[in-house]
XYZ file of C-alpha atoms in Angstrom:
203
model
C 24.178 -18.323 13.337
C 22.968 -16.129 16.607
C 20.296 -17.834 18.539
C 17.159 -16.471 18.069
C 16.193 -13.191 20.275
C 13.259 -13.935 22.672
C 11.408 -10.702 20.477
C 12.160 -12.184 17.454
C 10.319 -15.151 18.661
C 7.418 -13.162 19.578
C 7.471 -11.811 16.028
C 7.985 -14.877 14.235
C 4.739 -16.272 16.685
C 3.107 -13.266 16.109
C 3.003 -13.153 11.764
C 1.755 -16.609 12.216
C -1.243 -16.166 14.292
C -1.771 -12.963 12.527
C -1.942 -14.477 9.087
C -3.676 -17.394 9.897
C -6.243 -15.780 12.027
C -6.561 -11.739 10.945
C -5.908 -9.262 13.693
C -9.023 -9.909 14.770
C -9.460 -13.162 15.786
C -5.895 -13.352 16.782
C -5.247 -14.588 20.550
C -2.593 -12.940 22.077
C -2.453 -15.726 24.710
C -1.807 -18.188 21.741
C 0.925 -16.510 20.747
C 2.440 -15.962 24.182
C 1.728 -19.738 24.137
C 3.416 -20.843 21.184
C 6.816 -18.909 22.599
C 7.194 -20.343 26.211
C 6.571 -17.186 28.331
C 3.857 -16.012 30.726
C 1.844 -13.087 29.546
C 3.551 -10.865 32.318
C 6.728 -11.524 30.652
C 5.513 -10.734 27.073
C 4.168 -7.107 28.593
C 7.562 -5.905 28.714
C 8.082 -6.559 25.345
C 4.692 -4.738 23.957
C 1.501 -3.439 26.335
C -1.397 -4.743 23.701
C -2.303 -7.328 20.673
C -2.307 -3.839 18.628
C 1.124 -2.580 19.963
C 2.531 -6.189 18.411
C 0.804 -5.292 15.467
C 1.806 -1.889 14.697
C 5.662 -3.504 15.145
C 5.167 -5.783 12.274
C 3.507 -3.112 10.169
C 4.017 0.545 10.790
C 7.068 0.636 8.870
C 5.705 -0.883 6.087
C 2.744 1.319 5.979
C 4.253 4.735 6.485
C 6.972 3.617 3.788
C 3.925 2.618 1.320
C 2.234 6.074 2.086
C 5.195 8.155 2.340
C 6.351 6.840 -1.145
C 3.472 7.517 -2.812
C 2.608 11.004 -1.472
C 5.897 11.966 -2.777
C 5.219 11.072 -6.061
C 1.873 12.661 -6.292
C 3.865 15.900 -4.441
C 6.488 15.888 -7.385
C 4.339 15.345 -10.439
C 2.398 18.497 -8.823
C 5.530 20.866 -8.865
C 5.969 20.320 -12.509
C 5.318 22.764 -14.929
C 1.916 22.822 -16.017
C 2.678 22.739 -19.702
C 4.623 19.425 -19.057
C 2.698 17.812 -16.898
C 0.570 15.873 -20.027
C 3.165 14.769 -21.067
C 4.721 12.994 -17.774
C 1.113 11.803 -17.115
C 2.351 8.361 -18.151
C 5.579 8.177 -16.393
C 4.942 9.607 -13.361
C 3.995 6.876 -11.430
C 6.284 4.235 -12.918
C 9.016 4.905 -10.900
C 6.422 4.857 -7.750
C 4.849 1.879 -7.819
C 7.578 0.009 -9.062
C 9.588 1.219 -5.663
C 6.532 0.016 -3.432
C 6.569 -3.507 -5.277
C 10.360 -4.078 -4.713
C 9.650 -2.945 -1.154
C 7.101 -5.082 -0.545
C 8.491 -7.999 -2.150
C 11.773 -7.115 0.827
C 8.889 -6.653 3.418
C 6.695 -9.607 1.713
C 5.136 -11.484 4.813
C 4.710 -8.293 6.533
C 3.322 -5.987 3.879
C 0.666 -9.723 3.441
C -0.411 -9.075 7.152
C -0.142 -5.191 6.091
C -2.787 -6.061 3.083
C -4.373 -9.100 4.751
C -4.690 -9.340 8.001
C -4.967 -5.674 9.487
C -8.789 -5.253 9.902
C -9.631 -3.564 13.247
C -6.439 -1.987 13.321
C -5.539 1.926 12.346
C -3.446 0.562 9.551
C -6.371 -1.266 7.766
C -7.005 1.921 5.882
C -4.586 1.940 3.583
C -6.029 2.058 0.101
C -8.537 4.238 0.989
C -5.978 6.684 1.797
C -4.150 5.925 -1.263
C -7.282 6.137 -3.029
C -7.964 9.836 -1.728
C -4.944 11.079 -2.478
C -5.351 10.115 -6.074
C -9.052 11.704 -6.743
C -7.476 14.735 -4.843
C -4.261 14.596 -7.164
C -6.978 14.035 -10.593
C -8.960 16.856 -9.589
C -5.694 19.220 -9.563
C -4.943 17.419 -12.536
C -8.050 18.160 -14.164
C -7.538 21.885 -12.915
C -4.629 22.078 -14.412
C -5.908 20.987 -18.073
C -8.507 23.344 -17.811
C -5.889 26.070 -17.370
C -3.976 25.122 -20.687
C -7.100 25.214 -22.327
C -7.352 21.120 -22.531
C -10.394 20.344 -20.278
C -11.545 16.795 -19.583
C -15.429 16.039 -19.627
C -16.649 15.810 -15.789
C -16.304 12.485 -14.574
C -19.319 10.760 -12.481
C -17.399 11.084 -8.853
C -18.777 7.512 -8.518
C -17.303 6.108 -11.780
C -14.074 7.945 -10.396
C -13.946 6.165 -7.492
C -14.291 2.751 -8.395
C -11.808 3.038 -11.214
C -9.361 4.404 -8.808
C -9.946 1.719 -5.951
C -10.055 -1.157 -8.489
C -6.521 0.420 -9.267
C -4.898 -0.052 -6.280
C -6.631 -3.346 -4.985
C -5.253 -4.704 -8.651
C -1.909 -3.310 -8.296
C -1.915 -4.971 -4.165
C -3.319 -8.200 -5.434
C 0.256 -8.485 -7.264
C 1.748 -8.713 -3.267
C -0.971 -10.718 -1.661
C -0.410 -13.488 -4.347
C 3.377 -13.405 -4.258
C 4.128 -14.153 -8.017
C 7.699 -14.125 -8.885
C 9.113 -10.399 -9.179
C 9.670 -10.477 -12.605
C 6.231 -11.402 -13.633
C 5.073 -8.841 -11.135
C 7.351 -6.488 -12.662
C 5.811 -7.579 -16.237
C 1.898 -7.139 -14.932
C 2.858 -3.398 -13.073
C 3.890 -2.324 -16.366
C 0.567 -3.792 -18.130
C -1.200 -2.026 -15.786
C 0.177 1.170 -15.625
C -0.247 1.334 -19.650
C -3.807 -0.058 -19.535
C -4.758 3.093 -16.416
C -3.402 5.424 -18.289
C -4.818 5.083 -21.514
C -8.159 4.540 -20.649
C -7.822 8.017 -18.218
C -6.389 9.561 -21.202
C -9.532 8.320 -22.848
C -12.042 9.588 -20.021
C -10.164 12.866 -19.888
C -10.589 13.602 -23.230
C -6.600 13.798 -23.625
């Protein structure tokens, strides 16, 4: 086995003092600590706590965002007439490709979920959660137009059903079960959102 890089130090120091302590409250002086070097010598590795941070997480994050974007971009280029009917599957695939990456990425994508308050990647599920009232609303556009449309929805109701969605579906990660119980409780879930939108949409 190599010896362990002098970065991969830093980034072993730094998901510890991140985790423990939320970006934060994390001391960048601890962590420069905790792996023998003066903070001169750490600034030619990274210029800031947040340019550490972003090297644990970006990846992750553009990955989790990128994924799902993608989705919503291909269930949009359907056909109208079929898009009822791949309603339920359309975001199997999805999610299940964000849990396997996460569960690759785990301690990361925890820090990701966690620990990244104060930082620009603490946002998230809020922008997962506007892309999906953006996607209903063309979704609900589209029933109209085959002469199938949904009640209006309170925009209120709407939006805590959505972000309880995704903060369930992340809670999955932050608790680490094994993957194949995760696997088991995606699927739940996924069949228990889309019946009761089926239900609120009339469908």
């Amino acid at each position: 086995m190599s010896p362990e890089s002098t970065l991969e130090r830093i980034h072993r120091a730094a998901r510890k003092e991140f985790r423990e302590r939320g970006f934060h409250s994390a001391s960048l002086r601890n962590i420069v600590k905790s792996v023998g070097m003066t903070t001169g010598a750490f600034y030619g590795y990274y210029k800031s706590k947040e340019e550490l941070f972003a090297a644990l997480v970006e990846e992750h994050y553009r990955y989790i965002l990128d994924r799902f974007c993608r989705a919503q971009e291909e269930f949009a280029r359907l056909p109208q007439e079929k898009q009822p009917e791949a309603l339920g599957d359309s975001s199997g695939p999805c999610m299940s490709d964000i849990l396997h990456y996460a569960y690759e990425h785990l301690e990361d994508c925890q820090l990701l979920l966690c620990s990244s308050e104060g930082t620009r990647f603490a946002g998230l599920a809020d922008q997962m959660v506007e892309i999906e009232v953006n996607a209903t609303h063309a979704y609900q556009a589209v029933l109209k137009e085959l002469g199938r449309p949904s009640p209006e929805i309170d925009l209120r109701l709407e939006h805590i059903l959505i972000t309880g969605m995704f903060h369930t579906f992340f809670e999955l990660i932050i608790h680490e079960m094994p993957l194949s119980e995760a696997e088991e409780y995606l699927q739940e879930m996924r069949e228990f959102y889309t019946a009761g939108w089926m239900k609120i949409m009339g469908q």
